[in-house]
Amino acid sequence: EDHNCVSLFVPIEFPHDCGQNVPDTYLEKCVLDNLQYLDVEAESVVVKSLEKNGKNGQDNHVDGDDGRTQLLSLEELSQDFAYPTWWVSADANPELAAECDTISRLLHNDEFKDSVNGLARKGLEALGMEDAYKIHQAVAVAVGPAGICLKAQGSYLLDSSKRSGVVLDVPLPFGGEARFDADSLRAAVLGEIAACQVL
């Protein structure tokens, strides 16, 4: 009645056991990996809930007059991305920020079109939404130390009454610790591309 704040302690079970009597460095990495996994799971639950209630603000319909999907330009796809909670900016490190921009521009080349579409499909899979959408095209909006943010245009597969053209924000975390040097960042991006090509 007096509108005071209260603290609630809610126990959360980690999906992966970190063990006992382990080195602090391992324990810290294990805890961070578990938190990142739970964060992705939570995002998936929220997205599914929003879709169920018809309130998904990150799902924009795009259709032509004939009902067929019109492909958007790179500029149109890149607008208004909702960055995930795990996103880490590289702005504090000019050299790393330049590397992030270089990789992002490379992923805009036509030769990487199929790879970027594969990254978007992998991102949907991480969100538990791989059976809900078919990807027509995708673009890498940003590359950062912790992952890649993609914008994808596709079709909603679960409800034929919905219009076919949707635009989705698709975050794809690298997993583990953020990469704060150019070599490990490039390796992480190449690893994600290689992984999606064998799916």
Tab-separated table of C-alpha atoms in Angstrom:
chain	number	residue	atom	x	y	z
A	1	GLU	CA	0.000	0.000	0.000
A	2	ASP	CA	2.919	2.382	0.566
A	3	HIS	CA	4.250	1.648	-2.996
A	4	ASN	CA	7.725	0.667	-1.765
A	5	CYS	CA	9.988	-1.401	-4.011
A	6	VAL	CA	10.621	-5.011	-3.134
A	7	SER	CA	13.375	-7.420	-4.151
A	8	LEU	CA	12.475	-10.844	-5.472
A	9	PHE	CA	14.946	-13.714	-5.626
A	10	VAL	CA	13.930	-16.203	-8.309
A	11	PRO	CA	15.986	-19.404	-8.646
A	12	ILE	CA	16.898	-20.265	-12.247
A	13	GLU	CA	18.268	-23.636	-13.261
A	14	PHE	CA	21.085	-23.414	-15.798
A	15	PRO	CA	20.692	-25.686	-18.846
A	16	HIS	CA	24.357	-26.735	-18.576
A	17	ASP	CA	26.000	-27.743	-15.303
A	18	CYS	CA	29.154	-25.757	-14.494
A	19	GLY	CA	30.430	-28.349	-12.025
A	20	GLN	CA	32.022	-27.849	-8.618
A	21	ASN	CA	35.566	-26.935	-7.546
A	22	VAL	CA	36.417	-25.641	-11.024
A	23	PRO	CA	38.787	-22.750	-11.871
A	24	ASP	CA	37.260	-19.287	-11.671
A	25	THR	CA	37.954	-18.595	-15.355
A	26	TYR	CA	36.050	-21.716	-16.418
A	27	LEU	CA	33.187	-20.978	-14.022
A	28	GLU	CA	32.844	-17.414	-15.329
A	29	LYS	CA	32.760	-18.586	-18.956
A	30	CYS	CA	30.278	-21.348	-18.115
A	31	VAL	CA	27.955	-18.915	-16.320
A	32	LEU	CA	28.125	-16.414	-19.210
A	33	ASP	CA	27.403	-19.165	-21.759
A	34	ASN	CA	24.401	-20.294	-19.720
A	35	LEU	CA	23.101	-16.732	-19.423
A	36	GLN	CA	23.482	-16.201	-23.162
A	37	TYR	CA	21.628	-19.448	-23.853
A	38	LEU	CA	18.818	-18.415	-21.490
A	39	ASP	CA	18.693	-14.988	-23.146
A	40	VAL	CA	18.174	-16.554	-26.574
A	41	GLU	CA	15.543	-18.892	-25.154
A	42	ALA	CA	13.730	-15.960	-23.532
A	43	GLU	CA	13.772	-13.993	-26.791
A	44	SER	CA	12.280	-17.001	-28.578
A	45	VAL	CA	9.478	-17.294	-26.009
A	46	VAL	CA	8.703	-13.573	-26.273
A	47	VAL	CA	8.669	-13.665	-30.088
A	48	LYS	CA	6.345	-16.674	-30.144
A	49	SER	CA	4.044	-15.011	-27.613
A	50	LEU	CA	3.940	-11.804	-29.661
A	51	GLU	CA	3.220	-13.771	-32.831
A	52	LYS	CA	0.408	-15.654	-31.107
A	53	ASN	CA	-1.181	-12.402	-29.999
A	54	GLY	CA	-0.566	-10.649	-33.306
A	55	LYS	CA	1.681	-8.009	-31.764
A	56	ASN	CA	5.076	-8.734	-33.272
A	57	GLY	CA	6.422	-5.281	-34.107
A	58	GLN	CA	9.484	-6.834	-35.764
A	59	ASP	CA	7.396	-8.631	-38.387
A	60	ASN	CA	6.461	-6.199	-41.177
A	61	HIS	CA	4.397	-7.420	-44.115
A	62	VAL	CA	5.507	-6.527	-47.641
A	63	ASP	CA	3.405	-7.582	-50.637
A	64	GLY	CA	2.918	-6.487	-54.199
A	65	ASP	CA	-0.437	-5.734	-55.773
A	66	ASP	CA	-0.546	-9.245	-57.216
A	67	GLY	CA	-0.011	-10.829	-53.794
A	68	ARG	CA	3.534	-11.948	-54.549
A	69	THR	CA	6.441	-10.902	-52.376
A	70	GLN	CA	8.353	-7.862	-53.595
A	71	LEU	CA	12.043	-8.002	-52.737
A	72	LEU	CA	13.224	-4.943	-50.847
A	73	SER	CA	16.412	-3.006	-51.521
A	74	LEU	CA	19.445	-3.281	-49.249
A	75	GLU	CA	18.710	0.159	-47.804
A	76	GLU	CA	15.076	-0.727	-47.073
A	77	LEU	CA	16.041	-3.986	-45.390
A	78	SER	CA	18.706	-2.301	-43.246
A	79	GLN	CA	16.393	0.205	-41.548
A	80	ASP	CA	15.231	0.156	-37.915
A	81	PHE	CA	16.925	-2.940	-36.524
A	82	ALA	CA	15.998	-3.912	-32.943
A	83	TYR	CA	19.354	-4.937	-31.461
A	84	PRO	CA	19.301	-7.892	-29.006
A	85	THR	CA	20.316	-7.614	-25.362
A	86	TRP	CA	23.583	-9.498	-25.982
A	87	TRP	CA	24.795	-6.999	-28.617
A	88	VAL	CA	28.220	-5.511	-27.903
A	89	SER	CA	29.309	-2.343	-29.698
A	90	ALA	CA	32.819	-2.064	-31.111
A	91	ASP	CA	32.754	1.748	-31.133
A	92	ALA	CA	35.196	2.029	-28.212
A	93	ASN	CA	37.864	0.272	-30.301
A	94	PRO	CA	38.331	2.136	-33.632
A	95	GLU	CA	40.415	-0.649	-35.192
A	96	LEU	CA	37.866	-3.317	-34.295
A	97	ALA	CA	34.965	-1.076	-35.381
A	98	ALA	CA	36.650	-0.646	-38.782
A	99	GLU	CA	37.040	-4.434	-39.075
A	100	CYS	CA	33.354	-4.919	-38.213
A	101	ASP	CA	32.388	-2.433	-40.949
A	102	THR	CA	34.706	-4.107	-43.467
A	103	ILE	CA	33.226	-7.553	-42.810
A	104	SER	CA	29.702	-6.147	-42.993
A	105	ARG	CA	30.428	-4.539	-46.373
A	106	LEU	CA	31.973	-7.780	-47.667
A	107	LEU	CA	28.821	-9.660	-46.697
A	108	HIS	CA	26.842	-7.235	-48.883
A	109	ASN	CA	28.637	-8.536	-51.999
A	110	ASP	CA	26.600	-10.748	-54.316
A	111	GLU	CA	29.070	-13.620	-53.907
A	112	PHE	CA	28.035	-13.892	-50.227
A	113	LYS	CA	24.282	-13.734	-50.907
A	114	ASP	CA	23.671	-17.447	-50.299
A	115	SER	CA	25.912	-17.421	-47.220
A	116	VAL	CA	24.026	-14.481	-45.680
A	117	ASN	CA	20.707	-16.199	-46.366
A	118	GLY	CA	22.154	-19.252	-44.629
A	119	LEU	CA	23.178	-17.120	-41.638
A	120	ALA	CA	19.610	-15.802	-41.419
A	121	ARG	CA	18.232	-19.345	-41.447
A	122	LYS	CA	20.720	-20.297	-38.719
A	123	GLY	CA	19.583	-17.272	-36.696
A	124	LEU	CA	15.941	-18.302	-37.022
A	125	GLU	CA	16.914	-21.785	-35.871
A	126	ALA	CA	18.603	-20.316	-32.782
A	127	LEU	CA	15.341	-18.501	-32.033
A	128	GLY	CA	13.309	-21.690	-32.530
A	129	MET	CA	11.550	-20.171	-35.562
A	130	GLU	CA	13.049	-22.201	-38.423
A	131	ASP	CA	9.707	-23.872	-39.205
A	132	ALA	CA	7.780	-20.601	-39.189
A	133	TYR	CA	9.472	-18.700	-42.006
A	134	LYS	CA	11.021	-19.292	-45.422
A	135	ILE	CA	13.858	-16.839	-46.167
A	136	HIS	CA	13.842	-15.117	-49.589
A	137	GLN	CA	16.732	-12.742	-48.968
A	138	ALA	CA	18.740	-11.387	-46.076
A	139	VAL	CA	21.273	-8.678	-45.370
A	140	ALA	CA	23.896	-8.274	-42.650
A	141	VAL	CA	22.867	-5.053	-40.898
A	142	ALA	CA	25.815	-5.067	-38.504
A	143	VAL	CA	28.738	-7.225	-37.402
A	144	GLY	CA	29.921	-6.914	-33.815
A	145	PRO	CA	32.225	-8.634	-31.337
A	146	ALA	CA	29.405	-10.864	-30.045
A	147	GLY	CA	27.581	-11.730	-33.247
A	148	ILE	CA	25.858	-10.653	-36.446
A	149	CYS	CA	22.553	-8.830	-36.823
A	150	LEU	CA	20.639	-9.641	-39.979
A	151	LYS	CA	17.464	-8.382	-41.573
A	152	ALA	CA	15.571	-11.018	-43.543
A	153	GLN	CA	12.645	-10.945	-45.905
A	154	GLY	CA	10.614	-14.101	-46.171
A	155	SER	CA	7.278	-15.860	-46.078
A	156	TYR	CA	5.274	-16.882	-43.014
A	157	LEU	CA	4.617	-20.619	-43.361
A	158	LEU	CA	2.308	-21.383	-40.430
A	159	ASP	CA	-0.741	-19.396	-41.528
A	160	SER	CA	-1.687	-19.305	-45.208
A	161	SER	CA	-4.200	-16.536	-44.540
A	162	LYS	CA	-1.371	-14.125	-43.740
A	163	ARG	CA	0.301	-12.151	-46.474
A	164	SER	CA	3.473	-13.715	-47.769
A	165	GLY	CA	5.980	-10.878	-47.368
A	166	VAL	CA	7.455	-10.365	-43.897
A	167	VAL	CA	10.607	-8.590	-42.752
A	168	LEU	CA	12.332	-9.994	-39.675
A	169	ASP	CA	15.115	-8.913	-37.331
A	170	VAL	CA	17.375	-11.965	-37.010
A	171	PRO	CA	20.177	-11.805	-34.409
A	172	LEU	CA	22.889	-14.475	-34.621
A	173	PRO	CA	25.224	-14.652	-31.581
A	174	PHE	CA	28.649	-16.229	-31.955
A	175	GLY	CA	28.380	-17.857	-28.539
A	176	GLY	CA	30.946	-17.673	-25.783
A	177	GLU	CA	32.920	-14.513	-25.115
A	178	ALA	CA	32.885	-11.482	-27.414
A	179	ARG	CA	35.747	-11.246	-29.942
A	180	PHE	CA	37.777	-8.105	-29.350
A	181	ASP	CA	40.513	-8.605	-31.927
A	182	ALA	CA	40.277	-8.682	-35.723
A	183	ASP	CA	41.635	-12.216	-36.190
A	184	SER	CA	39.196	-13.888	-33.784
A	185	LEU	CA	36.313	-11.804	-35.172
A	186	ARG	CA	37.040	-12.915	-38.742
A	187	ALA	CA	37.398	-16.514	-37.547
A	188	ALA	CA	34.022	-16.334	-35.776
A	189	VAL	CA	32.263	-14.976	-38.888
A	190	LEU	CA	33.884	-17.583	-41.149
A	191	GLY	CA	32.955	-20.264	-38.636
A	192	GLU	CA	29.304	-19.225	-38.729
A	193	ILE	CA	29.315	-19.199	-42.534
A	194	ALA	CA	30.931	-22.644	-42.652
A	195	ALA	CA	28.438	-23.999	-40.094
A	196	CYS	CA	25.391	-22.792	-42.025
A	197	GLN	CA	26.701	-24.289	-45.280
A	198	VAL	CA	26.698	-27.793	-43.793
A	199	LEU	CA	23.214	-27.559	-42.271
